[in-house]
XYZ file of C-alpha atoms in Angstrom:
660
model
C -4.864 -1.592 -16.280
C -7.442 1.102 -17.027
C -8.920 2.812 -20.080
C -8.152 6.508 -19.935
C -11.255 8.642 -19.589
C -13.725 5.781 -19.791
C -14.855 5.761 -16.156
C -15.724 9.452 -16.151
C -17.480 9.019 -19.514
C -19.785 6.222 -18.347
C -20.433 8.101 -15.077
C -21.705 10.994 -17.171
C -24.197 8.564 -18.751
C -25.324 6.772 -15.604
C -28.977 6.600 -16.695
C -28.110 4.989 -20.011
C -25.431 2.505 -18.942
C -26.302 1.505 -15.349
C -29.040 -0.429 -13.606
C -29.866 -0.279 -9.897
C -29.151 -3.334 -7.766
C -30.159 -4.331 -4.253
C -27.116 -6.427 -3.496
C -27.491 -9.241 -0.947
C -27.129 -13.015 -0.610
C -24.327 -13.292 -3.132
C -20.637 -13.757 -3.617
C -18.812 -10.532 -4.491
C -15.386 -10.442 -6.130
C -13.464 -7.394 -4.901
C -10.519 -5.730 -6.589
C -8.333 -5.091 -3.521
C -6.192 -2.361 -5.059
C -9.260 -0.324 -5.993
C -10.953 -0.897 -2.650
C -8.190 0.161 -0.288
C -7.388 3.210 -2.399
C -11.068 4.150 -2.528
C -11.521 3.759 1.229
C -8.347 5.735 1.866
C -9.187 8.656 -0.423
C -12.953 8.861 0.117
C -13.321 8.561 3.887
C -11.970 11.898 5.069
C -8.731 10.371 6.360
C -5.706 12.514 7.135
C -2.941 11.894 4.563
C -0.359 14.573 5.383
C 1.326 12.862 8.310
C 2.274 9.460 6.946
C -0.856 7.497 7.740
C -3.577 7.340 10.392
C -3.677 3.569 10.091
C -6.095 3.057 12.989
C -8.689 5.269 11.288
C -8.235 3.430 7.986
C -8.592 0.065 9.716
C -11.845 1.220 11.336
C -13.252 2.255 7.934
C -12.226 -1.026 6.295
C -13.752 -3.065 9.119
C -16.997 -1.097 8.817
C -17.035 -1.796 5.076
C -16.873 -5.558 5.525
C -19.357 -5.446 8.406
C -21.840 -3.861 5.991
C -21.326 -6.705 3.525
C -21.771 -9.376 6.183
C -24.994 -7.692 7.364
C -26.418 -8.292 3.869
C -25.110 -11.844 3.546
C -22.682 -10.683 0.864
C -19.707 -13.032 0.800
C -16.598 -11.031 -0.211
C -13.622 -12.604 -1.961
C -10.744 -10.161 -2.188
C -8.216 -10.419 -5.033
C -4.889 -8.628 -4.704
C -2.538 -7.691 -7.507
C 0.857 -9.314 -7.359
C 4.114 -8.112 -8.849
C 4.588 -6.406 -12.188
C 3.966 -8.357 -15.373
C 6.871 -10.628 -16.245
C 7.206 -8.915 -19.619
C 7.573 -5.573 -17.780
C 5.369 -3.991 -20.446
C 3.848 -1.597 -17.898
C 7.147 -0.057 -16.740
C 6.687 3.272 -18.540
C 3.212 3.662 -17.027
C 4.502 2.797 -13.550
C 7.212 5.430 -13.827
C 4.665 8.033 -14.932
C 2.477 7.134 -11.956
C 5.470 7.409 -9.638
C 6.177 10.937 -10.873
C 2.529 11.852 -10.317
C 2.615 10.468 -6.772
C 5.731 12.534 -6.059
C 3.896 15.664 -7.234
C 0.933 14.851 -4.997
C 3.175 14.061 -2.019
C 4.932 17.382 -2.514
C 1.581 19.184 -2.593
C 0.544 17.492 0.663
C 3.851 18.452 2.274
C 3.041 22.106 1.561
C -0.457 21.842 3.014
C -2.195 21.700 -0.355
C -4.619 19.069 -1.667
C -3.290 15.688 -2.690
C -3.930 11.965 -2.377
C -1.026 9.598 -1.748
C -1.480 6.248 -0.024
C 0.479 5.956 3.233
C 3.402 3.576 2.884
C 2.044 0.672 4.946
C -1.590 0.909 3.837
C -1.533 -2.363 1.889
C -0.080 -4.270 4.846
C -2.683 -2.737 7.175
C -5.445 -3.737 4.747
C -4.210 -7.342 4.787
C -4.307 -7.388 8.584
C -7.901 -6.134 8.468
C -8.824 -8.944 6.062
C -7.267 -11.534 8.346
C -8.957 -10.108 11.452
C -12.363 -9.982 9.707
C -11.843 -13.496 8.282
C -12.341 -12.276 4.729
C -10.929 -14.787 2.211
C -8.298 -13.316 -0.093
C -5.666 -14.350 -2.596
C -2.689 -12.553 -4.078
C -2.190 -13.105 -7.794
C 1.276 -13.501 -9.233
C 0.914 -10.336 -11.326
C -1.954 -8.082 -12.527
C -5.251 -9.443 -11.196
C -7.880 -8.126 -13.664
C -8.179 -11.233 -15.835
C -8.206 -13.534 -12.804
C -10.925 -11.428 -11.173
C -13.069 -11.630 -14.311
C -12.611 -15.372 -14.703
C -13.545 -16.093 -11.083
C -16.580 -13.774 -11.199
C -17.867 -15.530 -14.307
C -17.225 -18.960 -12.787
C -19.341 -18.040 -9.755
C -21.737 -15.813 -11.746
C -21.382 -12.910 -9.341
C -20.538 -9.208 -9.762
C -17.162 -7.472 -9.529
C -16.549 -4.473 -7.256
C -13.808 -2.120 -8.439
C -13.037 1.363 -9.682
C -10.977 0.122 -12.648
C -12.554 1.091 -15.964
C -11.211 -2.076 -17.588
C -14.136 -3.930 -16.035
C -16.372 -1.972 -18.408
C -14.584 -3.877 -21.184
C -14.366 -7.411 -19.779
C -17.293 -9.702 -20.532
C -18.795 -10.095 -17.048
C -21.906 -12.250 -16.746
C -23.196 -10.657 -13.528
C -21.893 -7.177 -14.202
C -19.485 -4.625 -12.796
C -20.315 -2.472 -9.746
C -18.129 0.651 -9.568
C -17.161 1.725 -6.085
C -18.508 5.200 -6.838
C -22.050 3.793 -6.888
C -21.665 1.190 -4.115
C -23.532 2.654 -1.125
C -22.109 0.442 1.624
C -22.694 3.131 4.246
C -26.446 3.001 3.527
C -27.430 -0.600 4.183
C -31.195 -0.757 3.693
C -33.886 -3.118 4.930
C -35.968 -4.680 2.175
C -39.657 -3.746 2.295
C -41.668 -6.365 4.148
C -38.605 -8.558 4.608
C -35.978 -9.118 7.331
C -33.261 -9.047 4.682
C -30.980 -6.067 4.151
C -29.118 -4.979 1.047
C -26.507 -2.560 -0.243
C -27.821 -0.177 -2.935
C -25.474 -0.422 -5.908
C -25.197 0.654 -9.529
C -24.284 -2.057 -12.027
C -22.671 -1.174 -15.350
C -24.046 -2.854 -18.467
C -21.647 -3.285 -21.384
C -24.602 -4.413 -23.503
C -26.283 -1.044 -22.853
C -23.106 0.737 -23.941
C -22.999 -1.267 -27.149
C -26.683 -0.666 -27.898
C -26.279 3.058 -27.313
C -23.645 3.224 -30.041
C -25.323 0.858 -32.461
C -23.003 -2.159 -32.281
C -24.194 -5.068 -30.142
C -20.959 -7.014 -30.801
C -19.219 -6.910 -27.407
C -16.161 -8.580 -28.898
C -15.190 -5.150 -30.282
C -14.775 -3.586 -26.847
C -11.215 -4.863 -26.188
C -10.010 -3.252 -29.415
C -11.844 -0.070 -28.421
C -9.986 -0.098 -25.076
C -6.610 -0.583 -26.740
C -7.217 2.188 -29.283
C -8.245 4.545 -26.476
C -5.001 3.746 -24.720
C -4.619 1.675 -21.569
C -1.777 1.150 -19.124
C -0.092 -1.564 -21.149
C 0.246 -0.131 -24.655
C 1.335 3.081 -26.279
C -1.542 3.774 -28.596
C -0.684 3.967 -32.296
C -1.606 7.174 -34.077
C -5.331 6.692 -34.533
C -5.738 10.284 -35.643
C -5.715 9.001 -39.207
C -8.674 6.779 -38.360
C -10.596 9.565 -36.681
C -10.007 11.969 -39.536
C -11.862 9.587 -41.843
C -14.990 9.833 -39.735
C -17.649 12.297 -40.956
C -19.145 14.533 -38.265
C -22.387 13.222 -36.791
C -25.084 15.742 -37.671
C -27.238 16.647 -34.701
C -25.118 14.705 -32.220
C -24.447 16.381 -28.895
C -20.821 17.300 -28.386
C -19.218 15.224 -25.617
C -17.374 16.908 -22.762
C -13.663 17.286 -23.464
C -11.353 15.998 -26.159
C -10.872 12.595 -24.532
C -14.616 11.955 -24.394
C -14.955 13.105 -28.017
C -12.361 10.522 -28.968
C -14.202 7.759 -27.088
C -17.499 8.616 -28.802
C -15.895 8.816 -32.256
C -14.217 5.429 -31.849
C -17.379 3.756 -30.605
C -19.409 5.094 -33.537
C -16.690 4.045 -35.972
C -16.466 0.527 -34.516
C -20.236 0.141 -34.852
C -19.722 -0.127 -38.618
C -17.306 -3.076 -38.279
C -18.483 -6.658 -38.512
C -16.010 -7.915 -35.943
C -12.615 -7.425 -34.256
C -10.554 -8.807 -37.136
C -12.076 -6.447 -39.684
C -11.795 -3.456 -37.326
C -8.160 -4.243 -36.537
C -7.299 -4.439 -40.212
C -9.046 -1.114 -40.898
C -6.906 0.531 -38.221
C -3.691 -0.995 -39.532
C -4.419 0.122 -43.085
C -4.764 3.724 -41.886
C -1.144 3.698 -40.686
C 2.006 4.187 -42.771
C 3.066 0.908 -44.487
C 6.306 0.716 -42.496
C 4.345 0.672 -39.202
C 1.597 -1.756 -40.106
C 3.128 -5.097 -39.168
C 4.396 -3.895 -35.838
C 1.048 -2.228 -35.043
C -0.859 -5.389 -36.042
C 1.210 -7.486 -33.620
C 1.056 -4.896 -30.843
C -2.697 -4.450 -31.033
C -3.300 -8.175 -31.318
C -1.304 -8.899 -28.152
C -2.989 -6.063 -26.293
C -6.473 -7.353 -27.125
C -5.496 -10.727 -25.643
C -5.155 -9.049 -22.230
C -8.957 -9.050 -22.082
C -9.306 -12.788 -22.653
C -10.139 -15.195 -19.784
C -7.308 -16.208 -17.473
C -6.082 -19.819 -17.240
C -5.850 -19.408 -13.456
C -8.565 -21.027 -11.358
C -8.850 -18.955 -8.229
C -11.828 -21.009 -7.120
C -9.400 -23.902 -6.564
C -7.339 -21.718 -4.247
C -10.348 -20.672 -2.187
C -11.683 -24.212 -2.020
C -8.503 -26.286 -1.825
C -5.544 -23.913 -1.418
C -4.202 -24.825 -4.863
C -1.774 -22.652 -6.825
C -3.050 -19.519 -8.533
C -0.713 -18.975 -11.503
C -0.134 -21.832 -13.959
C 2.855 -20.025 -15.518
C 4.658 -19.218 -12.249
C 6.318 -22.646 -11.802
C 8.005 -22.191 -15.195
C 10.138 -19.476 -13.601
C 11.874 -22.035 -11.427
C 10.802 -20.438 -8.148
C 10.623 -22.557 -4.975
C 7.222 -23.938 -4.156
C 7.160 -22.369 -0.690
C 7.751 -18.933 -2.234
C 4.855 -19.353 -4.671
C 2.557 -20.538 -1.882
C 3.542 -17.649 0.400
C 2.974 -15.135 -2.397
C -0.513 -16.530 -3.083
C -1.415 -16.324 0.621
C -0.169 -12.733 0.843
C 2.594 -13.762 3.243
C 5.183 -12.257 0.903
C 4.855 -8.838 -0.705
C 4.804 -8.198 -4.481
C 8.032 -6.305 -3.751
C 9.599 -9.755 -3.281
C 8.416 -11.151 -6.617
C 9.513 -7.992 -8.463
C 13.012 -8.275 -7.013
C 13.136 -12.006 -7.671
C 11.735 -12.106 -11.204
C 12.439 -8.654 -12.672
C 15.453 -7.664 -10.577
C 13.803 -4.292 -10.253
C 11.835 -2.676 -7.463
C 9.888 0.583 -7.230
C 10.045 2.484 -3.935
C 6.865 4.416 -3.245
C 7.110 8.122 -2.310
C 5.957 9.559 0.988
C 5.080 13.005 2.309
C 8.662 13.956 3.109
C 11.192 16.698 2.432
C 11.690 16.725 -1.326
C 14.989 18.578 -0.955
C 16.594 15.698 0.913
C 17.504 12.202 -0.335
C 14.628 9.749 -0.406
C 13.690 8.398 3.012
C 14.111 4.914 1.512
C 17.882 5.433 1.521
C 17.781 4.665 5.234
C 16.417 1.144 4.680
C 18.726 0.245 1.795
C 20.939 -2.129 3.869
C 17.811 -4.110 4.801
C 16.868 -4.385 1.130
C 20.403 -5.521 0.300
C 19.925 -8.435 2.696
C 16.560 -9.232 1.070
C 18.149 -9.201 -2.380
C 20.909 -11.504 -1.173
C 18.413 -14.070 0.115
C 16.394 -13.907 -3.105
C 19.129 -13.842 -5.715
C 22.169 -15.664 -4.346
C 20.857 -18.802 -6.000
C 19.277 -17.097 -9.025
C 17.565 -19.651 -11.318
C 18.770 -17.569 -14.303
C 22.590 -17.796 -14.157
C 22.898 -16.304 -17.617
C 21.538 -13.013 -16.252
C 24.309 -12.645 -13.680
C 27.170 -10.217 -14.282
C 30.322 -11.666 -15.795
C 32.672 -13.270 -13.312
C 31.790 -15.983 -10.808
C 32.313 -13.727 -7.818
C 30.292 -10.774 -9.106
C 27.615 -9.718 -6.580
C 24.022 -9.845 -7.693
C 22.216 -6.525 -7.994
C 18.741 -5.043 -8.296
C 17.648 -1.811 -9.984
C 15.698 0.457 -7.647
C 13.415 3.188 -8.978
C 12.953 5.920 -6.372
C 12.392 9.599 -5.806
C 15.187 12.015 -6.648
C 14.012 15.401 -5.359
C 10.789 15.886 -7.372
C 11.702 13.468 -10.161
C 12.717 9.801 -10.270
C 15.957 7.961 -10.785
C 17.093 4.357 -11.152
C 19.994 3.086 -9.057
C 21.808 -0.248 -9.085
C 21.965 -1.735 -5.583
C 24.194 -4.737 -4.893
C 23.181 -7.486 -2.522
C 25.273 -8.260 0.525
C 27.176 -11.554 0.677
C 25.691 -14.292 2.824
C 27.050 -17.520 4.294
C 26.640 -20.506 2.019
C 23.914 -22.095 4.163
C 21.751 -19.010 3.669
C 22.249 -18.854 -0.094
C 19.660 -21.442 -1.107
C 16.278 -19.804 -1.387
C 14.620 -23.179 -1.807
C 15.809 -24.271 1.649
C 15.563 -20.928 3.414
C 12.313 -21.864 5.144
C 14.000 -25.012 6.483
C 16.713 -23.119 8.372
C 16.422 -23.448 12.160
C 14.472 -20.593 13.692
C 17.457 -19.391 15.740
C 19.523 -18.918 12.561
C 16.733 -17.038 10.814
C 16.301 -14.876 13.891
C 20.047 -14.209 14.045
C 20.115 -13.130 10.406
C 17.309 -10.648 11.069
C 19.024 -9.267 14.168
C 22.386 -8.924 12.414
C 20.753 -7.046 9.542
C 19.066 -4.661 11.995
C 22.284 -4.412 14.089
C 20.476 -5.278 17.308
C 21.482 -7.659 20.111
C 19.034 -10.256 21.338
C 19.603 -9.161 24.943
C 18.121 -5.790 23.986
C 14.834 -7.352 22.888
C 14.538 -10.084 25.509
C 12.486 -7.972 27.985
C 10.342 -6.394 25.233
C 6.818 -7.823 24.695
C 6.670 -10.150 21.678
C 4.270 -7.906 19.764
C 6.691 -4.967 19.909
C 10.031 -6.703 19.363
C 10.198 -6.061 15.640
C 9.211 -2.354 15.905
C 11.766 -1.825 18.700
C 14.468 -3.594 16.679
C 13.605 -1.392 13.698
C 13.781 1.704 15.896
C 17.233 0.688 17.138
C 18.389 0.252 13.526
C 16.812 3.578 12.557
C 18.567 5.467 15.342
C 21.953 4.118 14.256
C 21.672 5.247 10.640
C 23.814 8.336 9.908
C 21.153 9.982 7.687
C 18.519 9.938 10.428
C 18.421 13.254 12.280
C 16.138 12.094 15.063
C 15.718 14.132 18.230
C 14.490 13.162 21.658
C 10.977 14.405 20.928
C 10.777 12.186 17.821
C 11.739 9.125 19.850
C 9.279 10.029 22.597
C 6.466 10.589 20.095
C 7.057 7.247 18.389
C 7.088 5.360 21.678
C 3.971 7.108 22.955
C 2.280 6.155 19.682
C 3.262 2.520 20.214
C 1.321 2.539 23.497
C -2.042 2.880 21.724
C -2.364 -0.875 21.141
C -1.557 -1.830 24.754
C -3.941 0.901 25.945
C -6.720 -0.662 23.863
C -5.969 -4.015 25.487
C -6.181 -2.472 28.974
C -9.408 -0.632 28.192
C -11.058 -3.717 26.674
C -9.770 -6.018 29.416
C -11.627 -7.314 32.485
C -10.322 -4.523 34.745
C -11.911 -1.632 32.864
C -13.709 -0.278 35.942
C -10.736 -0.264 38.335
C -8.045 2.407 38.599
C -5.876 0.613 36.016
C -8.614 0.734 33.383
C -9.624 4.299 34.205
C -6.025 5.483 33.937
C -5.698 3.824 30.536
C -8.935 5.481 29.372
C -7.734 8.900 30.522
C -4.404 8.569 28.708
C -6.121 7.252 25.586
C -8.527 10.214 25.542
C -5.598 12.598 25.926
C -3.820 11.024 22.954
C -7.003 11.107 20.846
C -7.363 14.803 21.634
C -3.829 15.424 20.374
C -4.644 13.585 17.166
C -7.855 15.578 16.656
C -6.121 18.917 17.174
C -3.356 17.971 14.733
C -5.886 17.410 11.960
C -6.914 21.058 12.310
C -3.379 22.397 12.045
C -1.662 23.849 8.988
C 1.495 22.815 7.166
C 3.601 19.781 7.931
C 6.863 20.024 9.871
C 9.041 18.551 7.113
C 11.970 17.783 9.409
C 9.746 15.622 11.600
C 7.971 14.181 8.558
C 11.250 13.077 6.994
C 12.413 11.406 10.194
C 9.157 9.461 10.531
C 9.164 8.545 6.824
C 12.628 7.064 7.329
C 11.289 5.030 10.246
C 8.309 3.767 8.212
C 10.575 2.738 5.350
C 12.778 0.797 7.769
C 9.714 -0.858 9.284
C 8.335 -1.807 5.865
C 11.556 -3.447 4.723
C 12.065 -5.177 8.072
C 8.538 -6.587 7.737
C 9.406 -7.947 4.294
C 12.656 -9.455 5.554
C 10.889 -10.981 8.550
C 8.278 -12.512 6.214
C 10.959 -13.875 3.907
C 12.545 -15.536 6.947
C 9.189 -17.139 7.866
C 8.538 -14.624 10.659
C 11.035 -15.369 13.445
C 9.464 -12.318 15.136
C 5.676 -11.959 15.432
C 4.260 -9.446 12.984
C 3.175 -6.315 14.874
C -0.370 -5.023 14.744
C 0.121 -2.230 12.223
C -3.397 -0.910 12.703
C -2.400 0.718 16.000
C 1.419 0.818 15.892
C 1.881 4.148 14.141
C -0.501 7.075 13.851
C 0.884 9.998 11.877
C -1.452 12.677 13.229
C -0.695 11.576 16.785
C 3.103 11.486 16.572
C 3.266 14.781 14.666
C 0.902 16.359 17.168
C 2.957 15.130 20.115
C 6.074 16.628 18.553
C 4.368 19.935 17.879
C 2.297 20.750 20.902
C 3.238 18.561 23.863
C 6.755 17.203 24.048
C 8.556 20.533 23.582
C 6.893 21.751 26.796
C 6.135 18.580 28.755
C 8.031 15.347 29.293
C 6.665 11.976 28.292
C 6.732 11.018 31.967
C 4.294 13.791 32.844
C 1.926 12.712 30.052
C 1.977 9.132 31.358
C 1.344 10.022 34.992
C -2.307 8.930 34.791
C -1.436 5.370 33.732
C 1.456 3.718 35.610
C 1.270 0.540 33.483
C 1.731 2.528 30.271
C 4.538 4.498 31.890
C 6.329 1.286 32.846
C 6.044 -0.089 29.303
C 7.190 3.215 27.836
C 10.291 3.235 30.045
C 11.079 -0.354 29.131
C 10.958 0.462 25.402
C 12.946 3.658 25.875
C 15.613 1.801 27.869
C 15.901 -0.799 25.082
C 16.465 1.845 22.389
C 18.698 4.244 24.319
C 22.071 2.453 23.777
C 21.650 2.533 19.987
C 21.189 6.284 19.605
C 23.938 8.872 19.213
C 24.470 10.581 22.602
C 23.180 13.910 21.323
C 19.723 12.447 20.754
C 19.159 12.308 24.509
C 20.575 15.739 25.240
C 17.530 18.012 25.519
C 17.988 21.316 23.732
C 16.164 24.589 24.236
C 13.991 25.502 21.283
C 14.662 29.245 21.223
C 17.064 31.918 22.470
C 14.359 33.486 24.643
C 13.683 30.149 26.270
C 17.371 29.844 27.166
C 17.247 33.238 28.852
C 14.162 32.257 30.845
C 15.824 29.014 31.896
C 18.897 30.900 33.180
C 16.733 33.228 35.226
C 14.699 30.421 36.735
C 17.779 28.456 37.793
C 16.092 25.151 37.103
C 15.113 24.646 33.504
C 12.626 22.470 31.722
C 15.558 20.775 29.999
C 16.901 19.711 33.400
C 13.551 18.179 34.185
C 13.659 16.197 30.935
C 17.278 15.230 31.554
C 16.241 13.941 34.947
C 13.486 11.945 33.297
C 15.964 10.414 30.859
C 18.324 9.629 33.738
C 15.564 7.872 35.613
C 14.771 5.824 32.519
C 18.399 4.748 32.130
C 18.487 3.452 35.737
C 15.063 1.838 35.419
C 15.192 -1.949 35.856
C 12.440 -3.943 34.220
C 10.279 -5.854 36.686
C 11.250 -3.907 39.812
C 8.548 -1.298 39.510
C 5.013 -2.259 40.456
C 2.181 -1.058 38.226
């Protein structure tokens, strides 16, 4: 949720509304959505090139290391799908438009902040690696976070202003005042702590002369939050006399907050205040406003969910979810974060929202490329829909989902029909019981890849290679050889880490891996200093990321017949864009890999696996300028011939016959 303008208002009054904490030796309930956005946008990360996921993972790991150093026990709570009532849809669409504007600004080299597409999945992998306990709620997590924090009497860490409204026993620590990078040793003690600022709702109430905290939810609703369209409270405000001698707040929104708080201080309680507001409205609007405001205030009441039972016993997290008729294994996988909220939105609401990327706004959304994968997901979810009355007329009518996505610099909603599946795959309740070979076959058929292609590929890279084969086959993808080379070189970062950290670090194998890794890091660093984004390359890589995201979701829905790849080092936007820009047009991938034969062998294996799935023109090197063509003619042997020879050598390469 979020109360518009409230966070900036209380920040302006830090001395009045906050106390200083030395946080240590405690549980800490963390709002995941706030945390990974905060770490992404406030750590100097590069956002123009689709995600430097390795850098984000490093920052997130450092964050949790700071908590552990102070004996702070984090419990991370993730939002689930949209509210079943869909009452937040208008707000979500407005946010989507704003993200498109910001993505467009980034694409032009201007300032902007848009989360990379796979950031949430990377964050989950960091949590698992750091052994941080987490749970995914069925829908919005705010009430569940509050209820758990009060049960354990510990603070909440978030940037959501709604936690200024909830009645939190141990307080709310905004991320803006949580100094996790400055862990401090306590004076005369071996213990360390994180300096933090803790918001006090009681101090807010005292400042405005009404100690009754029960009025704060109505205040939040009248200010306008993400769930309700605020009634016209101008009539209420016009009844308020000006406060003589009072300092004028900054901005109209802050003036409105101050006026409402002073007005509410005269009310005995929520019921009286609500009735005062309703009576200020036209008679024809009063009953509807009374019901709307009453329901909205209930959003700040305690949740019936008991997340402590999940953390202690693995019990369910949403008492109302079973009423939807969803299979038990689906509910359990959602709670454990093994299925994305995208899945629950498609299953319950029959509507999904596709997040924008830094791509070419003049071309169709990059998510168009992954639509066939989503159609397979929808078929698995909805072929046995528990709500038959919601199906289109006619027994044979295909089920469909509404997709909200970018349309140039605006949004549009499209109806996407699911594919038809064999009968044995149409029972969601028994999907997890299908033999692994059948689940694997369904994934491969969706991605249009043969098993023989993936057989020689290392397990950890099979899904990314299968996705790349699918991506190359799609008619909207205008990939070139340098894009393929850049992606594959980027995929080597994880194996290079393994070689560098392995037992043979000091021999030639380890030194070669270190040299190649340093070269790739240098490319990444130089890219961060460059100017505008190459939108053709950006669009191609955004298409690949969308395909990877949806293939991940399909793989999860099929109980992971393929191992989930390590996303923290699979794709690095600055690296692949930099390789396209400054290296591959003038040097072959083979020449870059000359220092590390093991990496070269793996690269050739991956290239050989993908080559049959690409249009022939992808592997036909082209000169990049007329003058270059003239130079190549004069020289007799051109750079393009060298690259063609490299490609030819890769085609004839046989896995296992080349020694490292």
